[in-house]
Structure formats: structure tokens, C-alpha cells
Coordinates of C-alpha atoms in Angstrom, one line a residue:
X209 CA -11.6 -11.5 -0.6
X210 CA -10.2 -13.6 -3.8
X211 CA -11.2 -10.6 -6.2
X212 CA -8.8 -8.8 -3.6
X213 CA -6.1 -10.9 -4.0
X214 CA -6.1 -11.1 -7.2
X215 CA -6.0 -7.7 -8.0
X216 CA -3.3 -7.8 -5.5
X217 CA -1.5 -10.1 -7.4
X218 CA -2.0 -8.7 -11.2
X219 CA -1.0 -5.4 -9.4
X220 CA 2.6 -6.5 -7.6
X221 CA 3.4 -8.8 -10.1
X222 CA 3.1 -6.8 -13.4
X223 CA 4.0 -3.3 -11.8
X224 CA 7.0 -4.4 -9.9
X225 CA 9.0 -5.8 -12.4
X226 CA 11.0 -2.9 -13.3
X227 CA 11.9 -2.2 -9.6
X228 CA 13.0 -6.0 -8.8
X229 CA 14.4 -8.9 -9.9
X230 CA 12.4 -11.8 -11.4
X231 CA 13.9 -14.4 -8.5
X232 CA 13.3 -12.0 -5.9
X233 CA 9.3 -11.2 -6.9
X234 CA 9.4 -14.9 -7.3
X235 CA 10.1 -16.1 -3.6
X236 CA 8.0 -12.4 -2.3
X237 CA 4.8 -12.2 -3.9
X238 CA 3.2 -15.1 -2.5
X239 CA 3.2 -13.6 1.0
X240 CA 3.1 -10.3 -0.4
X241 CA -0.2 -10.7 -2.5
X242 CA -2.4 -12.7 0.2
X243 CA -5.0 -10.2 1.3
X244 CA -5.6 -10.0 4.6
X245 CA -9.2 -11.0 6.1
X246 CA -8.4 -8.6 9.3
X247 CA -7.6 -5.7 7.3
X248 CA -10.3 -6.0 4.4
X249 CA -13.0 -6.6 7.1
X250 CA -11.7 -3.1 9.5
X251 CA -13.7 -0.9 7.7
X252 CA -10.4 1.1 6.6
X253 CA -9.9 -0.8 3.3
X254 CA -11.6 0.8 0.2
X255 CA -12.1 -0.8 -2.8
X256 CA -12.4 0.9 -6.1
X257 CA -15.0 -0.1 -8.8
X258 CA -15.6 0.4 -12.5
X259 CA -18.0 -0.9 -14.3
X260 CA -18.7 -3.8 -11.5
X261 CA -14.8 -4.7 -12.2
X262 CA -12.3 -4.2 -9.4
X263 CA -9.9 -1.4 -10.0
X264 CA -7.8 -0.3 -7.0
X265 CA -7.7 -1.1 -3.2
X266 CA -6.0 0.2 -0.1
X267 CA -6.1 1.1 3.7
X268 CA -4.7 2.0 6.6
X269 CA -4.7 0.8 10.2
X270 CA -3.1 2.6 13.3
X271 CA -1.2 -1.0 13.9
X272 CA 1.6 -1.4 12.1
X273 CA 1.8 -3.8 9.1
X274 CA 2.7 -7.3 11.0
X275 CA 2.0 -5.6 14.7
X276 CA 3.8 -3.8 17.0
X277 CA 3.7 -0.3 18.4
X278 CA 0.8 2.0 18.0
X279 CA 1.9 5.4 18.2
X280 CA -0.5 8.7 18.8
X281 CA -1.6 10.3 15.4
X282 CA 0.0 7.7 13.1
X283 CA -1.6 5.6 10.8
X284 CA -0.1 3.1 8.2
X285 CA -1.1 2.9 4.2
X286 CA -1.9 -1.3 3.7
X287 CA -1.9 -3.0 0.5
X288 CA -2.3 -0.1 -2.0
X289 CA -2.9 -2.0 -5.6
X290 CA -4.1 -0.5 -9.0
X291 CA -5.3 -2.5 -12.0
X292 CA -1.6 -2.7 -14.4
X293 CA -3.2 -0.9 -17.2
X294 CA -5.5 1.6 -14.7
X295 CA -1.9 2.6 -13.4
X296 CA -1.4 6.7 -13.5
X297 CA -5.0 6.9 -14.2
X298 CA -6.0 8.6 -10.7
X299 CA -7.8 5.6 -8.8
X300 CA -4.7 5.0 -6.5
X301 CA -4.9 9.3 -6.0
X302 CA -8.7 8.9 -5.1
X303 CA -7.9 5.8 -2.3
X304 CA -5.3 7.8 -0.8
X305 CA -7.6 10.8 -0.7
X306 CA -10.1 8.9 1.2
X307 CA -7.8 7.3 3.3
X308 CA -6.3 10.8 4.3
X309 CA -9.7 12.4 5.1
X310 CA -11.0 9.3 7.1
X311 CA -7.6 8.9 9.3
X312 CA -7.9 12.9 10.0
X313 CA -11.3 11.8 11.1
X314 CA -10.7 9.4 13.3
X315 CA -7.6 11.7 14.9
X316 CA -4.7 10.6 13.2
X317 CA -1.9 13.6 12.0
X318 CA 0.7 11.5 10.0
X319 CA 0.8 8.7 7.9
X320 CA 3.5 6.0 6.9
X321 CA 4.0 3.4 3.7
X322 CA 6.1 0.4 3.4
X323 CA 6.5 1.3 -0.4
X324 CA 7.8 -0.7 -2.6
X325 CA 10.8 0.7 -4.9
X326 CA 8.6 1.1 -7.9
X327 CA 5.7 2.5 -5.8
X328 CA 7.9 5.7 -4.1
X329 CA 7.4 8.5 -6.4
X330 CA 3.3 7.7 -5.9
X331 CA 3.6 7.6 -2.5
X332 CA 6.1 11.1 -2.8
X333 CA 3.3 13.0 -5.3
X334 CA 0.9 12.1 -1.7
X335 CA 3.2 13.8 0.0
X336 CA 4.8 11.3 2.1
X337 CA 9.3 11.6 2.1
X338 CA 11.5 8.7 2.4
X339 CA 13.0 8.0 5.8
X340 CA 15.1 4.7 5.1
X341 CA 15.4 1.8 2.4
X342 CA 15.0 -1.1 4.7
X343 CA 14.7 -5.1 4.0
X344 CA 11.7 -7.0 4.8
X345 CA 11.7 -10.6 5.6
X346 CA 9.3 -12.6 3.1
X347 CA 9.8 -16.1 4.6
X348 CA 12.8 -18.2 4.5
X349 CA 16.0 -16.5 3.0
X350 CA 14.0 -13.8 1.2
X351 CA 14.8 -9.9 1.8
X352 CA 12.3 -8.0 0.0
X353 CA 13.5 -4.1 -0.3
X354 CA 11.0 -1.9 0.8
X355 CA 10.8 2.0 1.6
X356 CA 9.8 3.4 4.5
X357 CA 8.0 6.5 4.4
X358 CA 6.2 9.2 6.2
X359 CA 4.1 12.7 5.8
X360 CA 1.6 14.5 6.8
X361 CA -2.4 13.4 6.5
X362 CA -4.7 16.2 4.6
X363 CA -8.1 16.4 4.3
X364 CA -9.2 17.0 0.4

């Protein structure tokens, strides 16, 4: 669980600096980069290994990220991360892959990110199209800009 955070954190933190400003990642990362024990222990998180080292991670879940509706066929990418210098490299392509084919698996037709700004053209080479740009609440008096997105799930 702390390897997961911390690639979370090296990830957010390093990657996201050309999509936000430094006060903003500041005040957000520290909720954003907490990985969640709920989510890692689902059996819908992947991790991605190389040489014993931790390269990559993400998920999905048909909940929505912080709860709420579950709607038929949907399913929802969770804390997607990539070593900094891995970045490009595939490993984030090879997650989502597995993701897609077990969500098609287990019914599910459509998929949606909260992307961050940096993180939308991945998330649009996956096939997934932006629906808003919407703010998230990151504790007190932080609005962290996120896009929502949404596409179809594909089996590889």
C-alpha cells in the first residue's frame, strides 16, 4: 500500500506540473496521492512490475470515485499513475488494456476518467472524449480542475 502511494505521489507530483500551478498541486496532492485500501484490495487495481520495482497502477470500480450512483455498464478508471521517467513508455497503455478486457468481462460497456489536465490526451489515445472540465473539491478552499471523460470499453 505505501509502494502505491508513493508511486502515486512521484507520479502526480512530477507529471502534473506543466498542467497546474505549483500552489494548487501544493494544497491537492496530499488527498490526491493517498491510495485507497478499498480500491487496491477490490481485485480491480493492477499493478505493474519491472524488475521487482513498481512501475504503473490503476483500476476501475463500477462506484463512482467518492460514491454515488452506479449506473448499468459503466465503470470508472481510479488512480492511473506511471513511473515520471516510464511515462509514454506503454505501461499505462497495458493497465488500461487490462482494465478494458476485465470490465467487458464482468458486463460493463463504457468507461469514464476523472483525468487530470495533463493526463487527457492518454486518456483520448484510449479512446475515451471529453464531456466537461469540471472542479473537484480537495479539502478546504481547494478546486482541483479535472476532466471528465467517457468511451467505449474494448476487449484487446
Amino acid at each position: 500500500m505505501q509502494e502505491i502511494a508513493a508511486l502515486i505521489g512521484r507520479s502526480y507530483s512530477i507529471l502534473m506540473q506543466s498542467a497546474y500551478a505549483q500552489d494548487v498541486l501544493a494544497r491537492a496532492l496530499p488527498a490526491m496521492t493517498r491510495a485507497n485500501p478499498d480500491l487496491v484490495a477490490s481485485g480491480t487495481f493492477y499493478v505493474a512490475e519491472d524488475a521487482g520495482s513498481l512501475v504503473g497502477c490503476g483500476g476501475w470500480t463500477f462506484a463512482p470515485p467518492g460514491g454515488g450512483t452506479i449506473i448499468d455498464g459503466l465503470v470508472h478508471a481510479r488512480h492511473f499513475a506511471v513511473e515520471p521517467e516510464r511515462s509514454g513508455t506503454g505501461i499505462g497503455r497495458a493497465i488500461f488494456e487490462r482494465v478494458s478486457n476485465d470490465a467487458c468481462a464482468a458486463g460493463a460497456v463504457r468507461i469514464q476518467a476523472l483525468s487530470s489536465l495533463n493526463a487527457e490526451p492518454f486518456y483520448k489515445r484510449m479512446g475515451l472524449d471529453r464531456l466537461d472540465l469540471i472542479p473537484v473539491a480537495m479539502g478546504a478552499g481547494v478546486e482541483f480542475p479535472v476532466v471528465l471523460m467517457e468511451g467505449p470499453l474494448f476487449l484487446s
